[in-house]
Amino acid sequence: MSTIDYKNLKEKLIVAYTKQILNEKPTINVNDLQSKANLPLIRSIHSHINCLAPYKIPSSLDIALNTIDLPKIYENVDKREKENKIPNLRYDDFIVLELLNYFKNDFFKWVNQPSCQCGNNDQIEHKGIKKPPANNPDQISIIEVYQCSKCKRIIEFPRINNPISLLRTRNGRCGEWVNCFLLILEALIGEGKDRIRYVLNHEDHVWCEYYSYGLQKWVHLDPCEAVFDEPLLYCNNWGKKMSYVIGFNMNSIVDLSDKYITKEKQINQTEVVDPKEVEKVIEFYNFKKLHDVYDILKNEQNEINSLLEIYKNIIVPRNKEQVKGDIKSTPSSNIPKGRQTGSAEWTKNRGENG
Ligand SMILES: [Zn+2]
């Protein structure tokens, strides 16, 4: 009498399923994609597809760990663990909570506009923008140019993207905050796994998420405001209207609009880009990312193991994440109304003052 080898059978099914996914061609091809490349949202998705790569460089993670005050952070992590009242949190969740606090209060500084060497902080006039230099190790996107009304000095504020440079300059607006925060977050809890996510809102804000094993979900983090797990912060507290929110993982892209945007604050997506087109573009990149990882793995190990690995590390997490229709959870509770970073005038102009 023969017995069924269930482990072997399960593996065979997974391999067949994964092969099928790899063969499911996306609805659009490269040419279709290029024809949409002039749409602002599609352009920013394209420019962010590999945005997590800088956080996976081991030497950068070492520099991050050597820059922050680890003894202070861990001392406070221990306190948080002892005093905790939230169920299911694990040690690394306390690390994230403490990092939010440390980063905002001890490490990074918000800059509306730069101050002048002469001591004048108020009468700084915005003069325009400059292109970055050709040799650009700080990965500067643009240079904002200001002039001091008192001493007439020209002040430049380069918008830096390189997270290593930001460990040194330690200031900026939400882009700089998230770029630098993610590097430290990955260094503290990443373990090389796909656990951090860059989150882009089309209406000029960025934040991030990490995967919490304790809470069994992707958790919203806003480093600028030191806010943990309040996805409705923007709509309910800031009063911000938004069209799209897109998340970028190492190996996947996910439309998070339904997680962050309430019905009341939803900007008609069709006026920005047809949601069906966005879905197809994301499908295209996810297909490409899956194949890219598979091709790398196949060079290192046999086909079966490569298929099993992408199933476990990419396909299962993607399938698990049911963002659509999964939100409109409890409204943000004990956080103050309106955005906390930025001047009153700046937040008001952006419609984020609650
Ligand atoms: Zn001055």
Coordinates of C-alpha atoms and ligand atoms in Angstrom, one line a residue:
M1 CA 0.0 0.0 0.0
S2 CA 1.4 3.4 -1.0
T3 CA 1.3 6.4 1.3
I4 CA 0.9 9.9 0.0
D5 CA 3.9 12.2 0.5
Y6 CA 2.0 15.4 1.4
K7 CA 5.1 17.6 1.7
N8 CA 6.1 16.6 -1.8
L9 CA 2.6 17.1 -3.1
K10 CA 2.3 20.5 -1.6
E11 CA 5.7 21.6 -3.1
K12 CA 4.6 20.3 -6.5
L13 CA 1.4 22.4 -6.3
I14 CA 3.3 25.5 -5.2
V15 CA 5.8 25.1 -8.1
A16 CA 3.0 24.7 -10.6
Y17 CA 1.1 27.7 -9.2
T18 CA 4.2 29.9 -9.2
K19 CA 5.0 28.9 -12.8
Q20 CA 1.5 29.8 -13.8
I21 CA 1.9 33.3 -12.1
L22 CA 5.2 33.8 -13.9
N23 CA 3.6 33.0 -17.2
E24 CA 0.6 35.4 -16.8
K25 CA 1.6 38.2 -19.0
P26 CA 0.6 41.7 -17.8
T27 CA -2.2 43.5 -19.7
I28 CA 0.2 46.2 -21.0
N29 CA 3.7 46.0 -22.4
V30 CA 6.8 48.3 -22.4
N31 CA 5.5 50.4 -25.3
D32 CA 2.1 50.9 -23.7
L33 CA 3.9 52.0 -20.6
Q34 CA 6.0 54.5 -22.5
S35 CA 2.9 56.0 -24.0
K36 CA 1.7 56.8 -20.5
A37 CA 5.1 58.1 -19.2
N38 CA 4.1 61.7 -19.5
L39 CA 1.3 61.4 -16.8
P40 CA 2.7 62.8 -13.5
L41 CA 1.5 59.9 -11.3
I42 CA 2.8 57.2 -13.7
R43 CA 6.1 59.1 -13.9
S44 CA 6.5 59.2 -10.1
I45 CA 5.6 55.5 -9.9
H46 CA 8.3 54.8 -12.5
S47 CA 10.9 56.9 -10.6
H48 CA 10.2 55.1 -7.3
I49 CA 10.2 51.5 -8.4
N50 CA 13.7 50.9 -7.0
C51 CA 13.5 53.5 -4.2
L52 CA 14.2 50.9 -1.5
A53 CA 17.5 49.8 -3.0
P54 CA 19.6 52.4 -1.0
Y55 CA 18.4 50.9 2.3
K56 CA 19.7 47.4 1.4
I57 CA 23.4 48.3 1.2
P58 CA 25.1 46.7 4.3
S59 CA 27.8 49.4 4.6
S60 CA 25.1 52.1 4.7
L61 CA 23.2 50.3 7.4
D62 CA 26.5 50.1 9.4
I63 CA 27.0 53.9 9.1
A64 CA 23.4 54.5 10.2
L65 CA 23.9 52.3 13.3
N66 CA 27.1 54.1 14.1
T67 CA 25.5 57.5 13.8
I68 CA 22.5 57.1 16.1
D69 CA 22.6 57.0 19.9
L70 CA 21.9 53.2 20.3
P71 CA 22.3 53.0 24.1
K72 CA 19.8 55.8 24.6
I73 CA 17.3 54.2 22.1
Y74 CA 17.6 50.7 23.7
E75 CA 17.2 52.2 27.2
N76 CA 13.9 53.8 26.2
V77 CA 12.9 50.6 24.3
D78 CA 13.2 48.7 27.5
K79 CA 11.1 51.3 29.4
R80 CA 8.4 51.1 26.7
E81 CA 8.3 47.3 26.9
K82 CA 7.8 47.4 30.7
E83 CA 5.1 50.1 30.6
N84 CA 3.3 48.9 27.5
K85 CA -0.5 48.5 27.5
I86 CA -1.1 47.8 23.8
P87 CA -1.6 44.0 23.2
N88 CA 0.5 41.9 20.8
L89 CA 3.4 44.3 20.5
R90 CA 6.8 42.6 20.3
Y91 CA 10.3 43.9 21.0
D92 CA 10.9 45.2 17.5
D93 CA 7.6 47.2 17.6
F94 CA 8.9 49.0 20.7
I95 CA 12.1 49.8 18.7
V96 CA 10.0 51.3 16.0
L97 CA 7.9 53.4 18.5
E98 CA 11.1 54.6 20.2
L99 CA 12.8 55.4 16.9
L100 CA 9.8 57.6 15.9
N101 CA 10.4 59.5 19.2
Y102 CA 14.2 59.7 18.9
F103 CA 14.2 60.7 15.3
K104 CA 11.7 63.6 15.7
N105 CA 12.9 64.9 19.0
D106 CA 16.6 64.2 19.1
F107 CA 17.9 63.6 15.6
F108 CA 16.2 65.4 12.7
K109 CA 15.0 69.0 12.2
W110 CA 12.1 70.3 10.1
V111 CA 13.0 73.1 7.7
N112 CA 10.4 75.4 6.2
Q113 CA 13.1 77.6 4.8
P114 CA 16.7 77.9 5.8
S115 CA 17.9 80.5 8.4
C116 CA 20.7 83.0 7.7
Q117 CA 24.2 83.0 9.3
C118 CA 23.5 86.6 10.5
G119 CA 21.0 85.2 12.9
N120 CA 17.9 86.3 10.9
N121 CA 15.3 83.6 10.7
D122 CA 12.3 85.5 9.6
Q123 CA 13.0 87.8 6.6
I124 CA 14.2 85.1 4.2
E125 CA 12.9 85.6 0.7
H126 CA 12.5 82.7 -1.7
K127 CA 14.2 83.6 -5.0
G128 CA 13.8 80.5 -7.1
I129 CA 15.4 77.1 -7.8
K130 CA 18.7 75.9 -9.3
K131 CA 19.7 72.6 -10.9
P132 CA 22.0 70.3 -8.9
P133 CA 25.7 70.2 -9.8
A134 CA 26.9 67.6 -12.3
N135 CA 28.9 65.9 -9.6
N136 CA 26.1 65.1 -7.2
P137 CA 27.0 62.5 -4.5
D138 CA 24.3 63.9 -2.2
Q139 CA 21.7 63.1 -4.9
I140 CA 20.3 66.6 -4.8
S141 CA 17.1 66.9 -6.8
I142 CA 16.9 70.7 -6.8
I143 CA 18.5 73.6 -5.0
E144 CA 16.1 76.1 -3.5
V145 CA 17.6 79.6 -3.5
Y146 CA 16.7 82.3 -0.8
Q147 CA 18.0 85.7 0.1
C148 CA 18.3 87.2 3.5
S149 CA 16.4 90.6 3.6
K150 CA 18.7 91.9 6.3
C151 CA 22.3 91.1 5.2
K152 CA 21.4 90.3 1.5
R153 CA 23.3 87.0 1.7
I154 CA 22.2 84.3 -0.8
I155 CA 21.3 81.1 1.0
E156 CA 21.0 77.8 -0.8
F157 CA 18.8 74.9 0.4
P158 CA 19.7 71.7 -1.5
R159 CA 17.0 69.0 -1.4
I160 CA 19.1 66.0 -0.6
N161 CA 18.0 62.4 -1.3
N162 CA 21.0 60.3 -0.3
P163 CA 20.1 58.9 3.1
I164 CA 23.8 58.7 4.1
S165 CA 24.2 62.5 3.5
L166 CA 21.0 63.1 5.5
L167 CA 22.6 61.3 8.5
R168 CA 25.0 64.3 8.4
T169 CA 22.7 67.2 7.5
R170 CA 19.8 66.0 9.6
N171 CA 17.2 68.4 8.3
G172 CA 14.6 68.9 5.6
R173 CA 11.0 68.4 4.8
C174 CA 9.0 65.1 4.6
G175 CA 11.1 63.7 1.7
E176 CA 14.4 64.1 3.6
W177 CA 12.7 62.8 6.8
V178 CA 11.4 59.6 5.3
N179 CA 14.6 58.9 3.3
C180 CA 16.8 59.1 6.4
F181 CA 14.3 57.4 8.7
L182 CA 13.9 54.4 6.5
L183 CA 17.7 53.8 6.5
I184 CA 17.8 53.7 10.3
L185 CA 14.5 51.7 10.5
E186 CA 16.0 49.0 8.1
A187 CA 19.2 49.0 10.1
L188 CA 17.4 48.4 13.3
I189 CA 14.7 45.9 12.3
G190 CA 15.0 45.0 8.6
E191 CA 17.1 41.8 8.9
G192 CA 17.4 42.0 5.1
K193 CA 13.7 41.0 4.7
D194 CA 11.1 42.9 2.8
R195 CA 9.8 44.7 5.9
I196 CA 9.9 48.4 5.1
R197 CA 7.8 50.3 2.6
Y198 CA 8.1 53.8 1.1
V199 CA 4.7 55.4 0.8
L200 CA 4.0 58.2 -1.7
N201 CA 1.0 60.4 -1.8
H202 CA 0.3 62.1 -5.1
E203 CA -0.6 65.4 -3.3
D204 CA 3.0 66.0 -2.2
H205 CA 3.5 64.0 1.0
V206 CA 5.5 60.9 1.7
W207 CA 5.6 58.6 4.7
C208 CA 6.4 54.9 5.3
E209 CA 5.3 51.6 6.7
Y210 CA 6.9 48.5 8.3
Y211 CA 5.6 45.0 8.7
S212 CA 4.8 44.2 12.3
Y213 CA 5.0 40.5 13.2
G214 CA 3.2 41.3 16.5
L215 CA 0.3 43.1 14.9
Q216 CA 0.4 40.9 11.8
K217 CA 0.1 43.8 9.4
W218 CA 1.8 46.7 7.6
V219 CA 1.8 49.6 10.0
H220 CA 1.6 53.3 9.0
L221 CA 4.5 55.5 10.3
D222 CA 4.8 59.2 9.8
P223 CA 8.3 60.2 10.9
C224 CA 7.7 63.9 10.6
E225 CA 4.8 63.7 13.1
A226 CA 6.1 60.7 15.1
V227 CA 2.8 59.0 14.5
F228 CA 2.3 55.2 14.7
D229 CA -0.5 53.3 13.0
E230 CA -2.9 56.2 12.3
P231 CA -3.7 55.8 8.5
L232 CA -6.5 58.3 8.7
L233 CA -4.2 61.0 10.1
Y234 CA -4.2 62.8 6.8
C235 CA -7.9 62.8 5.9
N236 CA -9.3 63.1 9.4
N237 CA -6.8 65.1 11.3
W238 CA -5.1 67.2 8.7
G239 CA -8.2 67.5 6.5
K240 CA -6.1 66.6 3.5
K241 CA -7.7 65.7 0.2
M242 CA -5.9 63.0 -1.8
S243 CA -6.2 61.1 -5.0
Y244 CA -3.7 58.3 -4.9
V245 CA -1.4 56.7 -2.3
I246 CA 1.1 54.2 -3.6
G247 CA 3.4 51.9 -1.5
F248 CA 6.8 50.7 -2.7
N249 CA 8.4 47.5 -1.3
M250 CA 11.6 46.0 -2.3
N251 CA 9.8 43.5 -4.6
S252 CA 6.3 44.8 -5.0
I253 CA 4.2 47.9 -5.6
V254 CA 0.8 48.3 -3.9
D255 CA -2.0 50.8 -4.3
L256 CA -2.7 51.9 -0.8
S257 CA -5.3 54.6 -1.7
D258 CA -8.1 52.7 0.1
K259 CA -6.1 52.4 3.3
Y260 CA -5.4 56.1 3.6
I261 CA -8.1 58.0 1.8
T262 CA -11.7 58.4 3.2
K263 CA -14.7 58.8 0.9
E264 CA -15.1 62.5 2.1
K265 CA -11.5 63.4 1.2
Q266 CA -11.1 61.4 -2.0
I267 CA -10.1 63.5 -5.0
N268 CA -11.7 62.0 -8.1
Q269 CA -9.0 59.7 -9.3
T270 CA -10.2 59.8 -12.9
E271 CA -9.2 63.5 -13.0
V272 CA -5.6 62.5 -12.2
V273 CA -5.2 59.2 -14.0
D274 CA -7.8 56.6 -14.9
P275 CA -7.6 54.1 -12.0
K276 CA -7.7 51.2 -14.4
E277 CA -4.5 52.5 -16.1
V278 CA -2.8 52.8 -12.7
E279 CA -3.8 49.2 -11.9
K280 CA -2.3 48.0 -15.2
V281 CA 1.0 49.9 -14.6
I282 CA 1.3 48.5 -11.1
E283 CA 0.6 45.0 -12.5
F284 CA 3.3 45.5 -15.2
Y285 CA 6.0 46.5 -12.6
N286 CA 5.0 43.7 -10.2
F287 CA 5.3 41.2 -13.0
K288 CA 8.7 42.6 -13.9
K289 CA 9.9 42.6 -10.3
L290 CA 8.9 39.0 -9.9
H291 CA 10.8 38.0 -13.0
D292 CA 13.9 40.0 -12.0
V293 CA 14.1 38.3 -8.6
Y294 CA 13.4 34.9 -10.2
D295 CA 16.2 35.4 -12.7
I296 CA 18.7 36.3 -10.0
L297 CA 17.7 33.3 -7.8
K298 CA 17.9 30.9 -10.8
N299 CA 21.6 31.8 -11.2
E300 CA 22.2 30.9 -7.6
Q301 CA 20.2 27.7 -7.1
N302 CA 18.0 25.2 -8.9
E303 CA 14.7 26.1 -10.5
I304 CA 12.5 24.4 -7.9
N305 CA 14.0 26.2 -5.0
S306 CA 13.9 29.5 -6.9
L307 CA 10.2 29.0 -7.5
L308 CA 9.5 28.0 -3.9
E309 CA 11.4 31.1 -2.7
I310 CA 9.6 33.6 -4.8
Y311 CA 6.3 32.0 -3.8
K312 CA 7.1 32.3 -0.1
N313 CA 8.7 35.8 -0.2
I314 CA 6.8 37.6 -2.8
I315 CA 3.6 35.9 -4.0
V316 CA 2.2 34.9 -0.5
P317 CA 2.8 38.4 1.0
R318 CA 1.2 40.0 -2.1
N319 CA -1.9 37.7 -1.9
K320 CA -2.2 38.3 1.8
E321 CA -2.4 42.0 1.4
Q322 CA -6.0 42.7 0.8
V323 CA -5.9 46.5 0.8
K324 CA -9.1 47.1 -1.2
G325 CA -12.1 47.5 1.0
D326 CA -10.1 46.7 4.2
I327 CA -10.1 50.2 5.7
K328 CA -12.2 53.0 7.1
S329 CA -11.1 51.7 10.5
T330 CA -11.4 53.7 13.6
P331 CA -10.9 57.5 13.2
S332 CA -7.6 58.9 14.5
S333 CA -8.2 59.4 18.2
N334 CA -5.9 61.3 20.5
I335 CA -3.7 63.2 18.0
P336 CA -4.2 67.0 17.7
K337 CA -6.1 68.4 14.7
G338 CA -4.0 69.6 11.8
R339 CA -0.5 69.0 10.7
Q340 CA 2.2 69.6 13.4
T341 CA 5.2 70.1 11.2
G342 CA 5.6 73.3 9.1
S343 CA 4.5 76.8 9.8
A344 CA 0.8 77.7 10.3
E345 CA 0.7 79.5 7.0
W346 CA 2.5 76.7 5.1
T347 CA 0.1 74.0 6.4
K348 CA -2.9 76.3 5.7
N349 CA -1.8 76.8 2.1
R350 CA -1.6 73.1 1.6
G351 CA -5.0 72.5 3.1
E352 CA -3.5 70.4 6.0
N353 CA -4.4 72.5 8.9
G354 CA -7.4 70.3 9.9
Ligands
ZN1 ZN 21.4 87.4 6.9

